[in-house]
PDB file of C-alpha atoms in Angstrom:
ATOM      1  CA  MET A   1      51.428  46.351 -47.373  1.00  0.00           C
ATOM      2  CA  LYS A   2      48.924  43.230 -48.848  1.00  0.00           C
ATOM      3  CA  THR A   3      46.096  45.149 -47.523  1.00  0.00           C
ATOM      4  CA  ASN A   4      46.130  48.451 -47.911  1.00  0.00           C
ATOM      5  CA  SER A   5      46.501  47.623 -52.170  1.00  0.00           C
ATOM      6  CA  SER A   6      42.660  46.092 -51.628  1.00  0.00           C
ATOM      7  CA  VAL A   7      41.750  49.442 -48.820  1.00  0.00           C
ATOM      8  CA  LYS A   8      42.259  51.257 -52.237  1.00  0.00           C
ATOM      9  CA  LYS A   9      41.133  49.316 -54.128  1.00  0.00           C
ATOM     10  CA  LEU A  10      37.662  48.444 -52.219  1.00  0.00           C
ATOM     11  CA  ALA A  11      37.387  52.354 -51.125  1.00  0.00           C
ATOM     12  CA  LEU A  12      37.918  53.014 -55.519  1.00  0.00           C
ATOM     13  CA  ALA A  13      35.474  50.813 -56.244  1.00  0.00           C
ATOM     14  CA  ALA A  14      32.903  52.151 -53.683  1.00  0.00           C
ATOM     15  CA  VAL A  15      33.835  55.132 -55.317  1.00  0.00           C
ATOM     16  CA  PHE A  16      32.753  54.175 -58.860  1.00  0.00           C
ATOM     17  CA  CYS A  17      30.580  51.996 -57.625  1.00  0.00           C
ATOM     18  CA  ALA A  18      28.073  55.514 -56.490  1.00  0.00           C
ATOM     19  CA  VAL A  19      29.216  57.264 -59.485  1.00  0.00           C
ATOM     20  CA  ALA A  20      26.890  54.476 -61.451  1.00  0.00           C
ATOM     21  CA  VAL A  21      24.366  55.108 -58.935  1.00  0.00           C
ATOM     22  CA  VAL A  22      24.128  58.307 -59.875  1.00  0.00           C
ATOM     23  CA  GLY A  23      24.701  58.410 -63.271  1.00  0.00           C
ATOM     24  CA  SER A  24      21.804  56.977 -63.284  1.00  0.00           C
ATOM     25  CA  LEU A  25      19.787  59.669 -62.693  1.00  0.00           C
ATOM     26  CA  PHE A  26      21.286  60.159 -65.981  1.00  0.00           C
ATOM     27  CA  SER A  27      19.385  57.203 -67.906  1.00  0.00           C
ATOM     28  CA  PHE A  28      16.687  57.308 -70.738  1.00  0.00           C
ATOM     29  CA  PRO A  29      13.721  54.181 -71.919  1.00  0.00           C
ATOM     30  CA  VAL A  30      14.797  52.634 -74.676  1.00  0.00           C
ATOM     31  CA  PHE A  31      11.613  50.207 -75.633  1.00  0.00           C
ATOM     32  CA  GLY A  32      11.559  48.098 -71.944  1.00  0.00           C
ATOM     33  CA  SER A  33      15.140  49.067 -70.839  1.00  0.00           C
ATOM     34  CA  LYS A  34      16.480  52.168 -68.288  1.00  0.00           C
ATOM     35  CA  CYS A  35      19.075  52.866 -70.353  1.00  0.00           C
ATOM     36  CA  ALA A  36      22.292  53.965 -67.723  1.00  0.00           C
ATOM     37  CA  PRO A  37      25.820  54.981 -70.468  1.00  0.00           C
ATOM     38  CA  VAL A  38      27.832  56.549 -67.005  1.00  0.00           C
ATOM     39  CA  GLN A  39      27.289  52.751 -65.425  1.00  0.00           C
ATOM     40  CA  HIS A  40      28.956  51.455 -68.347  1.00  0.00           C
ATOM     41  CA  MET A  41      31.718  53.941 -68.763  1.00  0.00           C
ATOM     42  CA  VAL A  42      32.181  52.724 -65.125  1.00  0.00           C
ATOM     43  CA  ASN A  43      32.543  48.679 -66.046  1.00  0.00           C
ATOM     44  CA  VAL A  44      35.621  50.344 -68.553  1.00  0.00           C
ATOM     45  CA  LEU A  45      37.409  52.629 -66.101  1.00  0.00           C
ATOM     46  CA  CYS A  46      36.835  49.865 -63.375  1.00  0.00           C
ATOM     47  CA  ALA A  47      38.420  47.241 -66.088  1.00  0.00           C
ATOM     48  CA  VAL A  48      41.466  49.677 -66.459  1.00  0.00           C
ATOM     49  CA  LEU A  49      42.263  50.309 -63.608  1.00  0.00           C
ATOM     50  CA  LEU A  50      41.467  47.162 -60.580  1.00  0.00           C
ATOM     51  CA  GLY A  51      40.128  44.507 -62.630  1.00  0.00           C
ATOM     52  CA  PRO A  52      37.496  41.803 -63.274  1.00  0.00           C
ATOM     53  CA  SER A  53      36.406  40.830 -60.441  1.00  0.00           C
ATOM     54  CA  TRP A  54      36.836  44.492 -58.718  1.00  0.00           C
ATOM     55  CA  GLY A  55      35.031  45.682 -61.902  1.00  0.00           C
ATOM     56  CA  LEU A  56      31.842  43.475 -60.899  1.00  0.00           C
ATOM     57  CA  GLY A  57      31.498  43.663 -57.562  1.00  0.00           C
ATOM     58  CA  ALA A  58      31.014  47.436 -58.482  1.00  0.00           C
ATOM     59  CA  ALA A  59      28.771  46.583 -61.734  1.00  0.00           C
ATOM     60  CA  PHE A  60      27.541  44.137 -58.629  1.00  0.00           C
ATOM     61  CA  CYS A  61      26.949  46.195 -55.951  1.00  0.00           C
ATOM     62  CA  ALA A  62      24.841  49.430 -58.608  1.00  0.00           C
ATOM     63  CA  SER A  63      22.717  47.862 -59.731  1.00  0.00           C
ATOM     64  CA  LEU A  64      21.588  46.067 -56.185  1.00  0.00           C
ATOM     65  CA  ILE A  65      21.187  50.230 -55.104  1.00  0.00           C
ATOM     66  CA  ARG A  66      20.840  51.510 -58.016  1.00  0.00           C
ATOM     67  CA  ASN A  67      16.574  48.585 -58.365  1.00  0.00           C
ATOM     68  CA  LEU A  68      15.958  49.369 -54.151  1.00  0.00           C
ATOM     69  CA  LEU A  69      16.197  53.091 -54.649  1.00  0.00           C
ATOM     70  CA  GLY A  70      13.931  53.035 -57.584  1.00  0.00           C
ATOM     71  CA  LEU A  71      16.275  53.909 -60.143  1.00  0.00           C
ATOM     72  CA  GLY A  72      17.311  50.608 -62.333  1.00  0.00           C
ATOM     73  CA  SER A  73      14.818  47.982 -62.967  1.00  0.00           C
ATOM     74  CA  LEU A  74      16.448  43.907 -62.352  1.00  0.00           C
ATOM     75  CA  MET A  75      17.755  44.231 -65.924  1.00  0.00           C
ATOM     76  CA  ALA A  76      20.535  46.637 -64.698  1.00  0.00           C
ATOM     77  CA  PHE A  77      21.999  43.350 -63.379  1.00  0.00           C
ATOM     78  CA  PRO A  78      22.883  41.322 -66.327  1.00  0.00           C
ATOM     79  CA  GLY A  79      23.993  43.676 -68.253  1.00  0.00           C
ATOM     80  CA  SER A  80      26.335  45.719 -66.199  1.00  0.00           C
ATOM     81  CA  MET A  81      27.787  43.183 -65.039  1.00  0.00           C
ATOM     82  CA  CYS A  82      28.010  40.865 -67.843  1.00  0.00           C
ATOM     83  CA  GLY A  83      29.613  43.068 -70.063  1.00  0.00           C
ATOM     84  CA  ALA A  84      32.022  44.525 -66.240  1.00  0.00           C
ATOM     85  CA  LEU A  85      33.477  40.377 -66.722  1.00  0.00           C
ATOM     86  CA  LEU A  86      34.432  40.041 -69.836  1.00  0.00           C
ATOM     87  CA  CYS A  87      35.842  43.725 -70.841  1.00  0.00           C
ATOM     88  CA  GLY A  88      37.479  43.611 -67.347  1.00  0.00           C
ATOM     89  CA  LEU A  89      38.877  39.806 -69.091  1.00  0.00           C
ATOM     90  CA  ALA A  90      40.180  41.895 -72.111  1.00  0.00           C
ATOM     91  CA  TYR A  91      41.562  44.677 -69.799  1.00  0.00           C
ATOM     92  CA  ARG A  92      43.639  41.672 -68.265  1.00  0.00           C
ATOM     93  CA  LYS A  93      45.094  39.737 -71.276  1.00  0.00           C
ATOM     94  CA  THR A  94      45.568  41.962 -73.374  1.00  0.00           C
ATOM     95  CA  ARG A  95      46.741  45.746 -71.319  1.00  0.00           C
ATOM     96  CA  LYS A  96      45.088  47.607 -74.578  1.00  0.00           C
ATOM     97  CA  LEU A  97      41.637  49.777 -74.656  1.00  0.00           C
ATOM     98  CA  LEU A  98      40.419  48.689 -77.781  1.00  0.00           C
ATOM     99  CA  PRO A  99      39.571  45.215 -77.573  1.00  0.00           C
ATOM    100  CA  THR A 100      38.264  45.656 -73.603  1.00  0.00           C
ATOM    101  CA  LEU A 101      35.591  48.595 -74.686  1.00  0.00           C
ATOM    102  CA  VAL A 102      34.936  46.052 -77.780  1.00  0.00           C
ATOM    103  CA  GLY A 103      35.029  43.666 -74.580  1.00  0.00           C
ATOM    104  CA  GLU A 104      31.900  46.491 -72.076  1.00  0.00           C
ATOM    105  CA  VAL A 105      29.053  45.979 -75.418  1.00  0.00           C
ATOM    106  CA  LEU A 106      29.183  42.358 -76.392  1.00  0.00           C
ATOM    107  CA  GLY A 107      29.477  41.710 -72.554  1.00  0.00           C
ATOM    108  CA  THR A 108      27.147  44.222 -71.766  1.00  0.00           C
ATOM    109  CA  GLY A 109      24.820  44.533 -75.555  1.00  0.00           C
ATOM    110  CA  ILE A 110      25.346  40.785 -76.254  1.00  0.00           C
ATOM    111  CA  ILE A 111      25.384  38.540 -73.907  1.00  0.00           C
ATOM    112  CA  GLY A 112      24.101  40.736 -71.474  1.00  0.00           C
ATOM    113  CA  GLY A 113      21.040  40.981 -73.987  1.00  0.00           C
ATOM    114  CA  LEU A 114      20.476  37.841 -74.658  1.00  0.00           C
ATOM    115  CA  LEU A 115      20.660  37.295 -70.464  1.00  0.00           C
ATOM    116  CA  ALA A 116      17.981  39.768 -70.276  1.00  0.00           C
ATOM    117  CA  TYR A 117      15.269  37.162 -71.694  1.00  0.00           C
ATOM    118  CA  PRO A 118      15.103  34.798 -68.307  1.00  0.00           C
ATOM    119  CA  VAL A 119      15.219  38.006 -66.280  1.00  0.00           C
ATOM    120  CA  ALA A 120      12.843  40.175 -67.859  1.00  0.00           C
ATOM    121  CA  VAL A 121      10.443  36.872 -68.285  1.00  0.00           C
ATOM    122  CA  TRP A 122      10.654  34.734 -64.971  1.00  0.00           C
ATOM    123  CA  LEU A 123      11.470  37.508 -62.751  1.00  0.00           C
ATOM    124  CA  MET A 124       9.305  40.600 -63.654  1.00  0.00           C
ATOM    125  CA  GLY A 125       5.999  38.816 -65.549  1.00  0.00           C
ATOM    126  CA  VAL A 126       6.766  39.737 -68.459  1.00  0.00           C
ATOM    127  CA  PRO A 127       4.674  37.225 -70.857  1.00  0.00           C
ATOM    128  CA  ALA A 128       7.019  35.340 -73.513  1.00  0.00           C
ATOM    129  CA  ALA A 129       4.948  35.512 -75.897  1.00  0.00           C
ATOM    130  CA  SER A 130       5.725  39.329 -75.981  1.00  0.00           C
ATOM    131  CA  VAL A 131       8.705  39.966 -76.487  1.00  0.00           C
ATOM    132  CA  THR A 132      11.649  38.438 -77.668  1.00  0.00           C
ATOM    133  CA  PHE A 133      14.269  36.445 -76.471  1.00  0.00           C
ATOM    134  CA  TYR A 134      17.102  38.801 -78.682  1.00  0.00           C
ATOM    135  CA  ALA A 135      14.719  41.866 -77.322  1.00  0.00           C
ATOM    136  CA  TYR A 136      16.660  43.369 -75.090  1.00  0.00           C
ATOM    137  CA  ILE A 137      20.179  43.739 -77.460  1.00  0.00           C
ATOM    138  CA  VAL A 138      18.987  46.219 -79.363  1.00  0.00           C
ATOM    139  CA  PRO A 139      18.786  49.126 -76.054  1.00  0.00           C
ATOM    140  CA  PHE A 140      21.577  47.028 -74.137  1.00  0.00           C
ATOM    141  CA  LEU A 141      23.976  47.841 -77.423  1.00  0.00           C
ATOM    142  CA  ILE A 142      22.642  51.260 -76.963  1.00  0.00           C
ATOM    143  CA  SER A 143      24.146  52.370 -73.680  1.00  0.00           C
ATOM    144  CA  THR A 144      27.250  50.077 -73.473  1.00  0.00           C
ATOM    145  CA  VAL A 145      27.430  52.106 -77.341  1.00  0.00           C
ATOM    146  CA  ALA A 146      27.065  54.750 -75.463  1.00  0.00           C
ATOM    147  CA  GLY A 147      29.163  54.573 -72.492  1.00  0.00           C
ATOM    148  CA  ALA A 148      32.063  53.089 -74.044  1.00  0.00           C
ATOM    149  CA  VAL A 149      32.557  55.734 -76.228  1.00  0.00           C
ATOM    150  CA  LEU A 150      32.666  58.501 -73.073  1.00  0.00           C
ATOM    151  CA  ALA A 151      35.000  55.570 -70.831  1.00  0.00           C
ATOM    152  CA  GLY A 152      37.092  55.636 -74.189  1.00  0.00           C
ATOM    153  CA  VAL A 153      37.820  59.219 -74.058  1.00  0.00           C
ATOM    154  CA  ILE A 154      38.257  59.274 -70.834  1.00  0.00           C
ATOM    155  CA  VAL A 155      40.944  56.370 -70.484  1.00  0.00           C
ATOM    156  CA  PHE A 156      42.821  57.599 -73.749  1.00  0.00           C
ATOM    157  CA  ALA A 157      43.278  61.629 -72.352  1.00  0.00           C
ATOM    158  CA  LEU A 158      44.686  59.482 -69.014  1.00  0.00           C
ATOM    159  CA  GLU A 159      47.018  57.257 -70.803  1.00  0.00           C
ATOM    160  CA  LYS A 160      47.761  60.378 -73.487  1.00  0.00           C
ATOM    161  CA  ASN A 161      49.049  62.159 -70.053  1.00  0.00           C
ATOM    162  CA  GLY A 162      50.289  59.974 -68.346  1.00  0.00           C
ATOM    163  CA  ALA A 163      47.819  60.134 -65.295  1.00  0.00           C
ATOM    164  CA  LEU A 164      46.431  56.626 -66.224  1.00  0.00           C
ATOM    165  CA  SER A 165      50.327  54.833 -65.824  1.00  0.00           C
ATOM    166  CA  GLN A 166      50.464  56.558 -62.514  1.00  0.00           C
ATOM    167  CA  MET A 167      47.162  55.726 -61.270  1.00  0.00           C
ATOM    168  CA  GLN A 168      47.867  51.851 -62.152  1.00  0.00           C
ATOM    169  CA  ASN A 169      51.153  51.790 -60.228  1.00  0.00           C
ATOM    170  CA  LYS A 170      49.611  53.613 -57.087  1.00  0.00           C
ATOM    171  CA  LEU A 171      46.967  51.049 -57.083  1.00  0.00           C
TER     172      LEU A 171
END
């Protein structure tokens, strides 16, 4: 029975990863970052349906595939992964939508935005003097708030008609 549940979760995580990759085609540039709100929507859906570890894995895979396909930058890793982990932990602890959305915004917008600075300087070769350590917070916040609002609408609708609990019980 446990194996069947793991296979279902793996399949759903793969679908969410694919949605995030395809959704990155709908991105917009803000300063030095590509904002992809679909990734943040996927993070919240993974948190609610799969949990923090599956969400973290899906975010990593989506970031890797986006980079391999040239659809994203290395900034995708700290932004999406911090948000996925924090919102997954928030949902696990509270089982409520609002703290989950706040976890996504804080994880991606603040923590991911701060972690993007060393990625830009050390891995992407951006001169440290040309960017401040908090430079990526604003673009990450714009992207994650848009994705969190979208996810909030979807999860609220699923909760309202009872589909969310049915989906969670099937996993």
